[in-house]
PDB file of C-alpha atoms in Angstrom:
ATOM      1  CA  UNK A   1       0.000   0.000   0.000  1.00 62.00           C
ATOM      2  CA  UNK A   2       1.107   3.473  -0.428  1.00 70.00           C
ATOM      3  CA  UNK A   3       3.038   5.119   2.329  1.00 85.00           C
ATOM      4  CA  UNK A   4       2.238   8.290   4.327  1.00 91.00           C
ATOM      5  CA  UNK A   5       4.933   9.505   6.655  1.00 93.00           C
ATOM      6  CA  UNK A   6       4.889  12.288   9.277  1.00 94.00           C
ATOM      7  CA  UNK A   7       7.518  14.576  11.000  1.00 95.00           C
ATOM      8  CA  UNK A   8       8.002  14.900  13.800  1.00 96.00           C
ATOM      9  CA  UNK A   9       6.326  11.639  15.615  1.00 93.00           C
ATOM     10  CA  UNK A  10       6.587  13.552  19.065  1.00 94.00           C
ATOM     11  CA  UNK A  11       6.961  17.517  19.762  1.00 96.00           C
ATOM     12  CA  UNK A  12       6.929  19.278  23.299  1.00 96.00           C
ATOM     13  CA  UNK A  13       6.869  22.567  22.950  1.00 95.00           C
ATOM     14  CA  UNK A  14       6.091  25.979  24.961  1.00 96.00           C
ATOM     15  CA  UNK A  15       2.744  27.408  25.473  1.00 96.00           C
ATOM     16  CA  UNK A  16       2.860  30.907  23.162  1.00 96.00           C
ATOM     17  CA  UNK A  17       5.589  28.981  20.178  1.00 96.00           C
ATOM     18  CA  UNK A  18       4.326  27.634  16.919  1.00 97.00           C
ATOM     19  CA  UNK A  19       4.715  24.090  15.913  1.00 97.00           C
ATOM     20  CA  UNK A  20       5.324  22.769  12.194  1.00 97.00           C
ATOM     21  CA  UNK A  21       4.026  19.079  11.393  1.00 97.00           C
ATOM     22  CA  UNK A  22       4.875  17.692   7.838  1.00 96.00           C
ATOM     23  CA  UNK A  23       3.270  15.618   5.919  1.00 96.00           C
ATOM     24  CA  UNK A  24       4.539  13.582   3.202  1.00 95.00           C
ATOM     25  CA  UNK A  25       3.421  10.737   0.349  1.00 92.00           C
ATOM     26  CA  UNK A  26       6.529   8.587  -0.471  1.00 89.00           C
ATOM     27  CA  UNK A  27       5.142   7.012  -3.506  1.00 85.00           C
ATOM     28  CA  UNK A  28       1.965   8.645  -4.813  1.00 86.00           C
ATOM     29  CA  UNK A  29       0.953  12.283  -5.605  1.00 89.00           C
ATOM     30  CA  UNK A  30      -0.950  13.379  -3.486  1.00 89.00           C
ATOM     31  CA  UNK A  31      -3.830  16.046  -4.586  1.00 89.00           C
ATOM     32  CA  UNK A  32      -5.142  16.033  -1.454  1.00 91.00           C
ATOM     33  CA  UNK A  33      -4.130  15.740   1.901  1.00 93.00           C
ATOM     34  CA  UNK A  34      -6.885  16.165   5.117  1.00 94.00           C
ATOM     35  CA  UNK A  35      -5.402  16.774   9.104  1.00 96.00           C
ATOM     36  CA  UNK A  36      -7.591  14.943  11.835  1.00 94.00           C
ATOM     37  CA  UNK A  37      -7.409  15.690  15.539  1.00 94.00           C
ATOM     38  CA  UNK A  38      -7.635  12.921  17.988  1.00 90.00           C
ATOM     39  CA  UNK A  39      -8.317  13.244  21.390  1.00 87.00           C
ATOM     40  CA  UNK A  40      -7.127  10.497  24.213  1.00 83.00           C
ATOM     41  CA  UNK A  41      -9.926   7.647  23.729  1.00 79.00           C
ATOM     42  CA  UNK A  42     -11.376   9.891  21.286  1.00 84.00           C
ATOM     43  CA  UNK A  43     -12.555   9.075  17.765  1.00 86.00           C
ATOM     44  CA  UNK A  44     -10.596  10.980  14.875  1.00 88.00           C
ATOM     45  CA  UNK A  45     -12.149  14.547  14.012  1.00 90.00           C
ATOM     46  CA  UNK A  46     -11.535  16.236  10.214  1.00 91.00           C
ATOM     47  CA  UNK A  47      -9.531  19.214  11.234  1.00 94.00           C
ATOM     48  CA  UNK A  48      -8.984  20.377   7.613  1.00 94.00           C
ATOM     49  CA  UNK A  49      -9.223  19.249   3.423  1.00 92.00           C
ATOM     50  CA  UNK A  50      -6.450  20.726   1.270  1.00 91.00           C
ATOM     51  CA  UNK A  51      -6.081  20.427  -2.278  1.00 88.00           C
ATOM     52  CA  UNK A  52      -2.424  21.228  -4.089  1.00 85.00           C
ATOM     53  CA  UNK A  53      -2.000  24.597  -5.016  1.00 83.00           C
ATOM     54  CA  UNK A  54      -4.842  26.140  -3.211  1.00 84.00           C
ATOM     55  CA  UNK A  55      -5.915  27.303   0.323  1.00 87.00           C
ATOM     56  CA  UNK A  56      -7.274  25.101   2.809  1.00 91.00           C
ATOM     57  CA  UNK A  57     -11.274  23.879   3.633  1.00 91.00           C
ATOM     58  CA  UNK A  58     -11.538  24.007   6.980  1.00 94.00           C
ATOM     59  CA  UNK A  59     -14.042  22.308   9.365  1.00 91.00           C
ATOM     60  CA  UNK A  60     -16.489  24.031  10.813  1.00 90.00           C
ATOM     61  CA  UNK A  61     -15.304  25.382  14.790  1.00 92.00           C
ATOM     62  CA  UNK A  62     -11.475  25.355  13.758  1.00 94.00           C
ATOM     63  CA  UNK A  63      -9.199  28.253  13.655  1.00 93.00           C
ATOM     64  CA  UNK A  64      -7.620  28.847  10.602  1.00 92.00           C
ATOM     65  CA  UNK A  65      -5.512  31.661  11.556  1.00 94.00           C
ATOM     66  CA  UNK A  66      -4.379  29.267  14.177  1.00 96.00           C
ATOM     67  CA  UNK A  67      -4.212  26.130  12.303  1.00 96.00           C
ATOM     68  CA  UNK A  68      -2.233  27.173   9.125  1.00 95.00           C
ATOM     69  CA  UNK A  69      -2.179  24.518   6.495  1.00 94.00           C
ATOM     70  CA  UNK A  70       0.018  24.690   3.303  1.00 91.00           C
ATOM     71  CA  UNK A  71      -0.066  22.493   0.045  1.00 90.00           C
ATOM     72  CA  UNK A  72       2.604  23.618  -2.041  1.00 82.00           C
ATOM     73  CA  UNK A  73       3.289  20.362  -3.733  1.00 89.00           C
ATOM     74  CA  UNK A  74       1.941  17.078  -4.507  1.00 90.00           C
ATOM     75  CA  UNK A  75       3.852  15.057  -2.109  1.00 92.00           C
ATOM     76  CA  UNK A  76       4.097  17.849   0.565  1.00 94.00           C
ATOM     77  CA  UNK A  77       1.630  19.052   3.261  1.00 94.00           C
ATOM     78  CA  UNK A  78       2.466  21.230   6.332  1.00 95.00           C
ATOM     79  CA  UNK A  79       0.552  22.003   9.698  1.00 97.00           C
ATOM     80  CA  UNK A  80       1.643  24.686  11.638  1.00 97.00           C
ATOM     81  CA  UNK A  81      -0.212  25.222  14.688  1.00 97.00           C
ATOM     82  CA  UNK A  82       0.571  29.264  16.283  1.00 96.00           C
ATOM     83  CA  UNK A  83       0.581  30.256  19.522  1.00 96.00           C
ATOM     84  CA  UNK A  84       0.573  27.069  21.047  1.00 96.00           C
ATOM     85  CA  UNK A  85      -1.717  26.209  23.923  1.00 96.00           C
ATOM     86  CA  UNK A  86      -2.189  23.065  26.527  1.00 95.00           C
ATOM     87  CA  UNK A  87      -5.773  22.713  25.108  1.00 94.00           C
ATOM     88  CA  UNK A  88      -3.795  22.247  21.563  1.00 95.00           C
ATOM     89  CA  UNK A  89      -2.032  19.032  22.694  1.00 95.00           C
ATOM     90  CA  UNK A  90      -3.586  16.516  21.035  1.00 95.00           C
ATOM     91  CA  UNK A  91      -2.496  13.669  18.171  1.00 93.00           C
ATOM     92  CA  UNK A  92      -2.369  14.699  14.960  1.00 95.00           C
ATOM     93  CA  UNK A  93      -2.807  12.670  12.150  1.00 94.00           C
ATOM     94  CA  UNK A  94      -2.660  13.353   8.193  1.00 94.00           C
ATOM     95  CA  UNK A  95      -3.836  11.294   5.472  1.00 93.00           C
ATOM     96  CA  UNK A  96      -3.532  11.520   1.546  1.00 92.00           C
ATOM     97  CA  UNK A  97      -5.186  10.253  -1.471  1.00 89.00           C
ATOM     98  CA  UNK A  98      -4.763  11.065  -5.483  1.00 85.00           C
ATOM     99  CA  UNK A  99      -6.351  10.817  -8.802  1.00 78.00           C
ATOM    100  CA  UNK A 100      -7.637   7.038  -8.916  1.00 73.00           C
ATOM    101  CA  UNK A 101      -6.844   6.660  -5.259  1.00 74.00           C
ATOM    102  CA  UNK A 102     -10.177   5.239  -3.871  1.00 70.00           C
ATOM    103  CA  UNK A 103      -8.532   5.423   0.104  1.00 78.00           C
ATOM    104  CA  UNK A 104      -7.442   7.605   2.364  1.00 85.00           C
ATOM    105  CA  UNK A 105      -3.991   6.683   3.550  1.00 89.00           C
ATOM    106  CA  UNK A 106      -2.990   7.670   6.886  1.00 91.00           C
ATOM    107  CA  UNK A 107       0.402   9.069   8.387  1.00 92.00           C
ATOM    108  CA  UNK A 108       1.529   7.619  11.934  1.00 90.00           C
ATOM    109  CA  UNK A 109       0.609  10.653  13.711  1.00 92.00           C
ATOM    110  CA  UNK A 110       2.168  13.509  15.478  1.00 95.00           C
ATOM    111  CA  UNK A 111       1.878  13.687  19.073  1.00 94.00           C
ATOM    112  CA  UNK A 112       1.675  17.443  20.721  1.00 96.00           C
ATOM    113  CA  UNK A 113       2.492  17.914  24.016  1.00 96.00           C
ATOM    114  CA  UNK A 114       2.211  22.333  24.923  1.00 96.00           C
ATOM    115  CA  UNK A 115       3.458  23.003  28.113  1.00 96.00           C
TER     116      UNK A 115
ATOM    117  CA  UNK B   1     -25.360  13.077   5.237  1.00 73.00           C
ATOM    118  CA  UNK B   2     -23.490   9.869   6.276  1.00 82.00           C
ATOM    119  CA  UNK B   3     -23.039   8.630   9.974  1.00 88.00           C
ATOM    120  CA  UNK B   4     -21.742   5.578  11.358  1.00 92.00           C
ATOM    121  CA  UNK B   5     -22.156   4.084  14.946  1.00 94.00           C
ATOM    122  CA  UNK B   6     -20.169   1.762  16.592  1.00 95.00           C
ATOM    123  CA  UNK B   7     -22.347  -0.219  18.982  1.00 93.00           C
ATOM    124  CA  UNK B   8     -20.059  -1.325  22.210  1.00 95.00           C
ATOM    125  CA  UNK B   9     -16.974   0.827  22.953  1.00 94.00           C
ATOM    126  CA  UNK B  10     -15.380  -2.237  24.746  1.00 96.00           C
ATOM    127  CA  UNK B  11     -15.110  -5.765  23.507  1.00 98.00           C
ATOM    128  CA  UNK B  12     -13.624  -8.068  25.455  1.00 98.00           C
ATOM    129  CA  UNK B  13     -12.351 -11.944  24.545  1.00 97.00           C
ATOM    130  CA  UNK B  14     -10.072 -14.748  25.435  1.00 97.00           C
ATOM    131  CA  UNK B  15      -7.456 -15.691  23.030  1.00 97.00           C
ATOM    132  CA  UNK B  16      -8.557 -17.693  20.587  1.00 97.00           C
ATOM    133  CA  UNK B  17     -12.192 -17.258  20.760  1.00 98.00           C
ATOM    134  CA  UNK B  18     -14.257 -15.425  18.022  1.00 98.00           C
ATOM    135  CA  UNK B  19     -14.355 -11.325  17.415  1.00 98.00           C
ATOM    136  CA  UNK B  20     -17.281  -9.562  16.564  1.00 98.00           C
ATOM    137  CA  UNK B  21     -17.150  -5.395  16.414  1.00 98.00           C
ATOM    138  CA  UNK B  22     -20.445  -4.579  15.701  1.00 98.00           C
ATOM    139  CA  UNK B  23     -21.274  -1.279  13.321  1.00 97.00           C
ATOM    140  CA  UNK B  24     -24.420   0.168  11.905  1.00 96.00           C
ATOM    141  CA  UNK B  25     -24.187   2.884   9.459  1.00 94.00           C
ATOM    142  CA  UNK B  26     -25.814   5.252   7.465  1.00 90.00           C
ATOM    143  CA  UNK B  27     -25.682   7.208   3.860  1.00 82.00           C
ATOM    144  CA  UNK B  28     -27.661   8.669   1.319  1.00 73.00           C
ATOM    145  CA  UNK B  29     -25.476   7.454  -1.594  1.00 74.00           C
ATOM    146  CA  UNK B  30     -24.104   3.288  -2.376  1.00 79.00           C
ATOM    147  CA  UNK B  31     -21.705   4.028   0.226  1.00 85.00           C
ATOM    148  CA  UNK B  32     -17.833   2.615   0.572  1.00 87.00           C
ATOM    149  CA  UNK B  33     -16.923   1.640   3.957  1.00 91.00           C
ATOM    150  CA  UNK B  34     -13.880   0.595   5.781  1.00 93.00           C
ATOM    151  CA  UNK B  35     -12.445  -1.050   9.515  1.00 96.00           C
ATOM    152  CA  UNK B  36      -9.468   0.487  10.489  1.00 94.00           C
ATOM    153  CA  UNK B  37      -7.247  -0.567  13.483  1.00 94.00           C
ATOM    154  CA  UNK B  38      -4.621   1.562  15.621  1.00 91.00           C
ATOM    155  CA  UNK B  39      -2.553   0.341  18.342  1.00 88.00           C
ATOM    156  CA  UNK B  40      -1.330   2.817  21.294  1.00 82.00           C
ATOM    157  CA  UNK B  41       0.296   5.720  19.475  1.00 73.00           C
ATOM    158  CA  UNK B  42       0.476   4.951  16.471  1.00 78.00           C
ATOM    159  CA  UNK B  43      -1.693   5.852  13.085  1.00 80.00           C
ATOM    160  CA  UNK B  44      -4.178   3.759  11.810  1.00 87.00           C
ATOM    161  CA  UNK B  45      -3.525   0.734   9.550  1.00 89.00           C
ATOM    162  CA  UNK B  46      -5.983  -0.544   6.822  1.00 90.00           C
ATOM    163  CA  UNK B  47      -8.185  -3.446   7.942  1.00 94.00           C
ATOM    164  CA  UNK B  48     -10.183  -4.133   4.885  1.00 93.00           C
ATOM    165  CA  UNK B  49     -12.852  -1.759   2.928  1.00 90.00           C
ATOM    166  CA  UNK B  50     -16.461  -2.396   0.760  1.00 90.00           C
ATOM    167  CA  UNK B  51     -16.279  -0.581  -2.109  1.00 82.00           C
ATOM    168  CA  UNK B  52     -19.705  -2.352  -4.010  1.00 76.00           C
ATOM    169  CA  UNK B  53     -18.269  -5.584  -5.281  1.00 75.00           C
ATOM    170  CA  UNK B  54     -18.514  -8.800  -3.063  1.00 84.00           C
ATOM    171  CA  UNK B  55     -20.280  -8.107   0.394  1.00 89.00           C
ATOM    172  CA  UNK B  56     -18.149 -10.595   1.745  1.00 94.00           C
ATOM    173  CA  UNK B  57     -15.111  -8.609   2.696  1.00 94.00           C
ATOM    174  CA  UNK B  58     -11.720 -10.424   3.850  1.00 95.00           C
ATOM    175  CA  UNK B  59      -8.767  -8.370   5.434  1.00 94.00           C
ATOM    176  CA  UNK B  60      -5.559  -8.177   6.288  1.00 93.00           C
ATOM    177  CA  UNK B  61      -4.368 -10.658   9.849  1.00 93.00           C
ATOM    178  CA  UNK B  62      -7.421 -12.881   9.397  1.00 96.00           C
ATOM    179  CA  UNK B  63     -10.345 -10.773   9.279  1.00 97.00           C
ATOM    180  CA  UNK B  64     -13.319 -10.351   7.383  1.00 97.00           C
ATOM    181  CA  UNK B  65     -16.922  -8.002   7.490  1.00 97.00           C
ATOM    182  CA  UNK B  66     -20.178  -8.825   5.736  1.00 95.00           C
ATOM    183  CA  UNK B  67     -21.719  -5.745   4.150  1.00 93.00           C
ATOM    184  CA  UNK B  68     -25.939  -6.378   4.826  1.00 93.00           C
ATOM    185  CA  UNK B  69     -27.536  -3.750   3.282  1.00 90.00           C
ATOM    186  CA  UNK B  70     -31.095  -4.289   4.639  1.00 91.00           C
ATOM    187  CA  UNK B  71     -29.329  -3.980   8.384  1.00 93.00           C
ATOM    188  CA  UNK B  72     -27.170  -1.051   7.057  1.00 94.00           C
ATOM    189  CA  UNK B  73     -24.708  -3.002   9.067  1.00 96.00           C
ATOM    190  CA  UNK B  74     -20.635  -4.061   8.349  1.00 96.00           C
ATOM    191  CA  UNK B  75     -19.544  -5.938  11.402  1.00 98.00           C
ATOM    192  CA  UNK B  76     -16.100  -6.642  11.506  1.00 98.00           C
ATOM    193  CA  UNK B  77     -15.331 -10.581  12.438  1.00 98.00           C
ATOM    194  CA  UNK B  78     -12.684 -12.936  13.541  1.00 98.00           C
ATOM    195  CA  UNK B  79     -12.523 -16.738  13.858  1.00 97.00           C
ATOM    196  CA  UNK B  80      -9.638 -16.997  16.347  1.00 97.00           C
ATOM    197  CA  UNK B  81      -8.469 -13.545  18.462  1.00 97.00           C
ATOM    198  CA  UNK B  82      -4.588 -13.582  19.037  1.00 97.00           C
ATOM    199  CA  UNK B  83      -2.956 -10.651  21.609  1.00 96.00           C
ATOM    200  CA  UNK B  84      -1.630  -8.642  19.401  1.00 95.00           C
ATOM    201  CA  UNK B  85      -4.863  -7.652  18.209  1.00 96.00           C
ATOM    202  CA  UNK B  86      -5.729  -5.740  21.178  1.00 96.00           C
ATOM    203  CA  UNK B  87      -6.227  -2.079  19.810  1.00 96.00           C
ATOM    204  CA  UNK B  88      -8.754   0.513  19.054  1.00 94.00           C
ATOM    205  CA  UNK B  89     -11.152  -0.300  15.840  1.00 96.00           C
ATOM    206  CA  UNK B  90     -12.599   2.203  13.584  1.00 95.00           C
ATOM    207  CA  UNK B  91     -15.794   2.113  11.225  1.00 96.00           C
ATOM    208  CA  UNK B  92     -15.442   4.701   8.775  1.00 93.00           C
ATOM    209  CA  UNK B  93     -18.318   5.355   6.106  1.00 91.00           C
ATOM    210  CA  UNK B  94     -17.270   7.321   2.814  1.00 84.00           C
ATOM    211  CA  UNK B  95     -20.101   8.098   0.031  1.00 73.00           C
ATOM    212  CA  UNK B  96     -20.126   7.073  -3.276  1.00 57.00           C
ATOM    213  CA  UNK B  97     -16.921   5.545  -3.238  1.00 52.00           C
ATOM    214  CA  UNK B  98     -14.992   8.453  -2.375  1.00 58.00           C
ATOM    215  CA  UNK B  99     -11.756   8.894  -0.035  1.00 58.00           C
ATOM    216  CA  UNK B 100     -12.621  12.884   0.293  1.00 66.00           C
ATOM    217  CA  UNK B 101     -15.184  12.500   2.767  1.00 77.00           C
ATOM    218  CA  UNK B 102     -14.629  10.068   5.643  1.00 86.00           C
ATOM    219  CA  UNK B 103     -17.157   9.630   8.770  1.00 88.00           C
ATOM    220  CA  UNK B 104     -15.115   7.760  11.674  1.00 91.00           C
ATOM    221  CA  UNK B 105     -17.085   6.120  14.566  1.00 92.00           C
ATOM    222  CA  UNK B 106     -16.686   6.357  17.677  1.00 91.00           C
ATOM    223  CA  UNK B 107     -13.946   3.399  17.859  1.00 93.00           C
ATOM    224  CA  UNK B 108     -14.431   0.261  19.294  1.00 96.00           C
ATOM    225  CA  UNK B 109     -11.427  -0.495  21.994  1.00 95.00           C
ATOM    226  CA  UNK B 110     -10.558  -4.195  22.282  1.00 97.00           C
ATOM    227  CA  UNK B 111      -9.114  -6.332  24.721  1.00 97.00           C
ATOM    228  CA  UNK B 112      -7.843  -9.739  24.457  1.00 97.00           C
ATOM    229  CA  UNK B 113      -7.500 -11.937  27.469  1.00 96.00           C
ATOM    230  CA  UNK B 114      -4.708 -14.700  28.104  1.00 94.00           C
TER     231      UNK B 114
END
């Protein structure tokens, strides 16, 4: 299957900093990528949908000036959460799919810890 | 509008006695739908996924789900549970065989006894 990586797998960070989370396809192109949230013992919850080359659709209760997401390129998807705060900690997971791709793959997650 | 609902947020079993996750689900279109597992801390891993051909679904590590469209249902099965497949199980509903809008349920957590 195709492979969906994330970086970091763990950040701690300061309450106030920002926080970058990548997300990449190794073997596909990736039109478009979506960011979950999951809570502990939480189901996952659709944070964001972005398509290559153009802005984010965001979810409806979710910041967008605080939850920047970027799509420059077909393999490439960032996350940068600003102004970090302890009710931001959370798991964050990406996933991608492409032209012909009938799933969602998922990344292993990126685990926020804001102190 | 799509939903899915996973009936028991705990299952628990002996090793090597049958699984059954139970889900229900619901969609306006022929929808695709898929289990997904994820252990502690990690992402989620491809179980197996109905996309309209055989309603008879087999996964990956020995399971299988029966799509029964009169009980909107897809319950996720196993002959024989092993250990290691003590983790958190996800329904997830898409329309019309589309990955660009996934529905998660609520997640089934289960436990496998020695």
């Amino acid at each position: 299957g195709a492979v969906v990586s994330q970086h970091p797998s763990w950040v701690i960070c300061k309450s106030g900093t920002s926080v970058k989370i990548e997300c990449r396809s190794l073997d596909f192109q990736a039109t478009t990528m979506f960011w979950y949230r999951q809570f502990p013992k939480q189901s996952l919850m659709l944070m964001a949908t972005s398509n290559e080359g153009s802005k984010a659709t965001y979810e409806q209760g979710v910041e967008k000036d605080k939850f920047l997401i970027n799509h420059a390129s077909l393999t490439l998807s960032t996350l940068t959460v600003t102004s970090a705060h302890p009710e931001d900690s959370s798991f964050y997971i990406c996933s991608a799919t492409g032209q012909g791709v009938k799933t969602q793959y998922f990344g292993p997650g990126t685990r926020l810890l804001v102190l | 509008a799509q939903s899915v609902t996973q009936l028991d947020s705990h299952v628990s079993v002996s090793e090597g006695t049958p699984v059954l996750l139970r889900c229900n689900y619901s969609s306006s279109y022929s929808p695709s739908l898929f289990w997904y597992v994820q252990h502690p801390n990690k992402g989620l891993q491809l179980l197996l996924k109905y996309t309209s051909a055989a309603t008879l679904v087999k996964g990956i590590n020995g399971f299988e789900a029966e799509f029964k469209k009169s009980e909107t249902s897809f319950h996720l099965t196993k002959p024989s549970a092993h250990m290691s497949d003590a983790a958190e199980y996800f329904c997830v509903v898409s329309d019309a065989g589309s990955a660009r809008q996934l529905t998660f349920g609520s997640g089934t957590q289960l436990t496998v006894l020695p």
